[in-house]
Short mmCIF file of C-alpha atoms in Angstrom, two decimals:
data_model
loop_
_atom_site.label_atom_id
_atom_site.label_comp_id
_atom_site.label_asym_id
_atom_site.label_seq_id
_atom_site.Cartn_x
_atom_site.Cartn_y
_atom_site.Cartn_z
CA UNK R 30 -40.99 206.88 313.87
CA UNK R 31 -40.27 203.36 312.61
CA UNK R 32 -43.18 200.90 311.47
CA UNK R 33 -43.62 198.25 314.22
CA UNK R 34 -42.92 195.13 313.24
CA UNK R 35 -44.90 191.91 314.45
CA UNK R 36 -42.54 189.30 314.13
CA UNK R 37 -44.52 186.43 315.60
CA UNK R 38 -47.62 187.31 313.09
CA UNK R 39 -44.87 186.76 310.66
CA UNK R 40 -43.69 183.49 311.63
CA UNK R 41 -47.56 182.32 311.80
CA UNK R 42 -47.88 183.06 308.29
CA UNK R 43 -44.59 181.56 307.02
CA UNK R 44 -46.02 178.36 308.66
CA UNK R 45 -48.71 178.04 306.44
CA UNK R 46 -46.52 178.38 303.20
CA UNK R 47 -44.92 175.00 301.68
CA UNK R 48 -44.91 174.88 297.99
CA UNK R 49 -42.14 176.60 295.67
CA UNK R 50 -43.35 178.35 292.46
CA UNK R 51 -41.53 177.84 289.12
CA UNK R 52 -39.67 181.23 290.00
CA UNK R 53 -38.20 180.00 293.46
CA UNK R 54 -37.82 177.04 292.56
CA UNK R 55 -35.54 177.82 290.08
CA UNK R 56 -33.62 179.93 292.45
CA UNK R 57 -33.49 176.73 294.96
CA UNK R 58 -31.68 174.97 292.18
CA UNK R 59 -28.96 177.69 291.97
CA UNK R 60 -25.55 175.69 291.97
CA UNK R 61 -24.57 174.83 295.25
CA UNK R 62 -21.11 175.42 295.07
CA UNK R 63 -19.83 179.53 295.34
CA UNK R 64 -21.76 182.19 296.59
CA UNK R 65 -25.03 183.38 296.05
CA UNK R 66 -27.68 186.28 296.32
CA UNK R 67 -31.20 186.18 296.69
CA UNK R 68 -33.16 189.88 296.86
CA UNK R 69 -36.97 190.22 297.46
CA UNK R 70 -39.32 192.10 299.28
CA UNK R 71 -40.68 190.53 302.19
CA UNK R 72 -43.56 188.52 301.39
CA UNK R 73 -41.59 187.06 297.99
CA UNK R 74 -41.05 183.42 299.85
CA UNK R 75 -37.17 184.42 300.72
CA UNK R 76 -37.15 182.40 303.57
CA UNK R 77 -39.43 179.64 302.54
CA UNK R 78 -36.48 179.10 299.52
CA UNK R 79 -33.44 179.03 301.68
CA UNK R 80 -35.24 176.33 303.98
CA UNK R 81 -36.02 174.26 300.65
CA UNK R 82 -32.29 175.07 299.89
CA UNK R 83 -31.29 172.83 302.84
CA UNK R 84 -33.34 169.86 301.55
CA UNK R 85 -31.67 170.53 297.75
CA UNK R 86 -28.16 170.46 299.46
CA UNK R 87 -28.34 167.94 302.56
CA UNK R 88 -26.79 165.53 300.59
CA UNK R 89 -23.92 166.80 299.46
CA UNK R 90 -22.43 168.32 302.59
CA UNK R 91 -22.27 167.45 305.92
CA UNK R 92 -21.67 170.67 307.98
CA UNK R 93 -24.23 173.04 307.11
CA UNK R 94 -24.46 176.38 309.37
CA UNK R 95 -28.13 177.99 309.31
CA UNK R 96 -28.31 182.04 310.93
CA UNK R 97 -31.03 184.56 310.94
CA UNK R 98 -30.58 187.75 312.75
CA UNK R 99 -34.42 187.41 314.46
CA UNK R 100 -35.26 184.13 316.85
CA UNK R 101 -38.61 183.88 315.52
CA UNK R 102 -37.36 183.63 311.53
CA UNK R 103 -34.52 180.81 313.52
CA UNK R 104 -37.37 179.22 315.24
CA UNK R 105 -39.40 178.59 311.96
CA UNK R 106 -36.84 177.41 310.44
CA UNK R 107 -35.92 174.74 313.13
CA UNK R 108 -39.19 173.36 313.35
CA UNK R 109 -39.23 172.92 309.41
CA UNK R 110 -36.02 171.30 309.33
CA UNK R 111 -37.69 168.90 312.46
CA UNK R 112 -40.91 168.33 310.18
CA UNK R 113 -38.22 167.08 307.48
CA UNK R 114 -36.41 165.07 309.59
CA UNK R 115 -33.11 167.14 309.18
CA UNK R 116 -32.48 169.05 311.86
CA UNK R 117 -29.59 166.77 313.47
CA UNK R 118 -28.05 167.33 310.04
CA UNK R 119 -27.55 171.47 309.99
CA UNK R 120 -26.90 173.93 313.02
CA UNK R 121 -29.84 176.09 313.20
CA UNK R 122 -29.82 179.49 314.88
CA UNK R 123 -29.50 182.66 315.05
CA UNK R 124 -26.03 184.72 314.54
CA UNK R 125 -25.76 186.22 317.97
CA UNK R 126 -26.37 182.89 319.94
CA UNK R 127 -24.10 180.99 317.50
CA UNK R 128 -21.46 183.76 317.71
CA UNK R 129 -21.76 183.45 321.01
CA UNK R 130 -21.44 179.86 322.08
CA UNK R 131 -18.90 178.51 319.23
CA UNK R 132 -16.81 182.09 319.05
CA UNK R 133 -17.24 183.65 322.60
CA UNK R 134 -18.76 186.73 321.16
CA UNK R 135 -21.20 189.32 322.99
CA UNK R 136 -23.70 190.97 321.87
CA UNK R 137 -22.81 194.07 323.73
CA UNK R 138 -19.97 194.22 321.03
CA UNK R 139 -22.57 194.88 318.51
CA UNK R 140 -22.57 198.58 318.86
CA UNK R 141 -18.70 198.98 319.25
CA UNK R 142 -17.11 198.86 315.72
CA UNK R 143 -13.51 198.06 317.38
CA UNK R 144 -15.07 195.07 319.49
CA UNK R 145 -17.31 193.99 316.89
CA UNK R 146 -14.60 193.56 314.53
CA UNK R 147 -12.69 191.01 316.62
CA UNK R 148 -15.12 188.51 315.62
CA UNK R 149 -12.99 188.26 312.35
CA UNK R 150 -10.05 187.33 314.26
CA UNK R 151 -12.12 185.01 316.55
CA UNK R 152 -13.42 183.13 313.67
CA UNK R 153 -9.90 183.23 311.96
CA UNK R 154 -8.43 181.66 314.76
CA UNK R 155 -11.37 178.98 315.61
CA UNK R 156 -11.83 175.55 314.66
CA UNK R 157 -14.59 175.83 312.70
CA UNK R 158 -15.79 174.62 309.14
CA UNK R 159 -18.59 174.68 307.38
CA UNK R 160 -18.96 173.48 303.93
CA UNK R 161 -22.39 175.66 303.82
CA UNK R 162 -23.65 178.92 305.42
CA UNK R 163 -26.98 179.89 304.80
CA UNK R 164 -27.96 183.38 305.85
CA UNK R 165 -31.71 184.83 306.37
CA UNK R 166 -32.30 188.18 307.09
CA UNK R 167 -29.00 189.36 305.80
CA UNK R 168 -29.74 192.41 306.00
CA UNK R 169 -29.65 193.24 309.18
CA UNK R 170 -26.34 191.00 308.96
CA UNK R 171 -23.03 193.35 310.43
CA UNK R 172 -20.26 193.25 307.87
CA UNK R 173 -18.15 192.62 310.10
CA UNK R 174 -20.44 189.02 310.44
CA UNK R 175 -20.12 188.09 307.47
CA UNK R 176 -16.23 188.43 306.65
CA UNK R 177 -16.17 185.91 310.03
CA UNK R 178 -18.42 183.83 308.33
CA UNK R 179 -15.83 183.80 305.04
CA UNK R 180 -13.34 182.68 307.77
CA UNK R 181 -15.09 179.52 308.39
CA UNK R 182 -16.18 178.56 305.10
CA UNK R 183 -14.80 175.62 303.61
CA UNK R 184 -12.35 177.08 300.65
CA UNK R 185 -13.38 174.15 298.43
CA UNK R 186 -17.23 174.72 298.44
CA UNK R 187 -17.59 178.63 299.03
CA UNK R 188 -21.02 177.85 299.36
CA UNK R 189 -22.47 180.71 301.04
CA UNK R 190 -26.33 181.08 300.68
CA UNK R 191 -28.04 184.63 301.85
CA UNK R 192 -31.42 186.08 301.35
CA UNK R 193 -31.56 189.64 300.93
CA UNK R 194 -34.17 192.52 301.38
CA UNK R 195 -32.93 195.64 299.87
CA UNK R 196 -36.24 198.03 301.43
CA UNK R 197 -35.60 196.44 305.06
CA UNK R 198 -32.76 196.77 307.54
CA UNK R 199 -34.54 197.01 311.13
CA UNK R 200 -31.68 196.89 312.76
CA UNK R 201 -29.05 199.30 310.44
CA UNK R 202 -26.98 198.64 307.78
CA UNK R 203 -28.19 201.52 305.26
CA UNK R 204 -24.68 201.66 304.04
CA UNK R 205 -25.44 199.14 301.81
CA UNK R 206 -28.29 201.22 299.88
CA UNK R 207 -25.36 203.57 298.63
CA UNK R 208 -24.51 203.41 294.86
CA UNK R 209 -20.80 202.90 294.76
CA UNK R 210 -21.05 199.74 297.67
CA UNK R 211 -20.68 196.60 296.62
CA UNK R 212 -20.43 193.10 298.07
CA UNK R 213 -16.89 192.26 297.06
CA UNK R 214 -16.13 194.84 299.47
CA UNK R 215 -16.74 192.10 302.18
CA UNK R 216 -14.90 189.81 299.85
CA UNK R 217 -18.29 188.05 298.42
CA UNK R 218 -18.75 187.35 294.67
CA UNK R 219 -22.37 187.35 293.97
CA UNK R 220 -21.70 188.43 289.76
CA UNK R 221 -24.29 186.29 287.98
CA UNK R 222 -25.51 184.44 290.74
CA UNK R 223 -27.47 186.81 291.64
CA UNK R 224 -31.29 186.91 291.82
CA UNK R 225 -34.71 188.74 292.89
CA UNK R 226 -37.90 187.27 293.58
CA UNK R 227 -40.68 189.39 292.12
CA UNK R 228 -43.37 187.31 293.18
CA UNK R 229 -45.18 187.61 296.47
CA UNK R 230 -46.35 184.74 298.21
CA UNK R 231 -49.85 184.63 299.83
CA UNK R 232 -50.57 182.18 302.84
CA UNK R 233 -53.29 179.90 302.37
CA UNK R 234 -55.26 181.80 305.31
CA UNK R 235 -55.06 185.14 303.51
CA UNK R 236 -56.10 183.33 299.84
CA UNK R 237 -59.33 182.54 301.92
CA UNK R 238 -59.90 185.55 303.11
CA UNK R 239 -59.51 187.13 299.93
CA UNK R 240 -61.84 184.51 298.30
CA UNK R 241 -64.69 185.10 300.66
CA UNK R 242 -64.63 189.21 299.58
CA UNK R 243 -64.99 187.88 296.28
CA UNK R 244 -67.79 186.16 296.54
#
């Protein structure tokens, strides 16, 4: 039986993080052009880098898409971007609600590999351009998702942004822990811009806590 995951307990303590390490930091500043891979476990400050992306990148594009697979990692990251001032800037939410307002996709089609490929074609044939996607939570991203989210990508910037954790996928995707698959399979180039956060970041709360048993 799966481990039960409290996602609102997580959200809680993401809101107590702000401050990058050398180590994230570093990975913020990845180039902001092409596309690029970050892996951690959870606790390594994954998500708290891809919001501090947005800051890095805000001004130099004007069209940035932000998805998540969970609404309570989306929600976090919306009332960041508020906090910063930047939320009119980016859209901010979370792939099936996006999916489904801009590309007229349900998420009944989730379990149906034959409907859930026609988002492809529905974001092929759409209007839409960004000249950024960040994803969290990509692991629980379909592939299927992401090649539609190659079709809306501006060609000039490739700038496609995803946080990664290889020991998580609540929702599927164990494909991906095979040894001969690969991301160009889904037509991403992540060769050398690639990285893994080793780190993992305490809350503030839980530094207390721990200082008190010290003591």
């Amino acid at each position: 039986m799966g481990q039960w995951i409290d996602f609102q307990q997580t959200v809680n303590q993401r809101l107590l993080r702000e401050d990058l390490d050398k180590e994230q930091t570093k990975v913020r500043n990845m180039n902001t052009k092409g596309h690029a891979l970050v892996r951690g476990i959870a606790g390594s400050g994954k998500s708290l880098v891809l919001r501090n992306r947005v800051e890095k990148i805000i001004d130099d594009f004007d069209n940035i898409l932000i998805l998540s697979y969970n609404r309570f990692m989306s929600g976090w990251l919306k009332s960041k971007l508020r906090e910063k001032g930047i939320s009119r800037q980016v859209t901010c939410n979370t792939f099936q609600s996006w999916a489904y307002r801009n590309l007229n996709y349900d998420y009944k089609f989730d379990k149906n590999d034959e409907l859930r490929a026609q988002i492809i074609d529905f974001a092929k044939n759409s209007d839409l351009k960004y000249q950024a996607i960040l994803v969290d939570e990509a692991q629980d991203f379909y592939d299927e998702w992401f090649r539609a989210l190659l079709e809306i990508l501006d060609d000039d910037t490739k700038s496609l942004f995803f946080v990664y954790d290889n020991t998580q996928s609540v929702y599927g995707q164990s494909h991906r822990r095979k040894q001969d698959w690969t991301w160009r399979k889904l037509g991403i180039d992540v060769v050398g811009r690639s990285r893994e956060l080793c780190g993992f970041v305490r809350s503030s709360k839980k530094q207390a806590i721990a200082k008190s048993f010290s003591q």
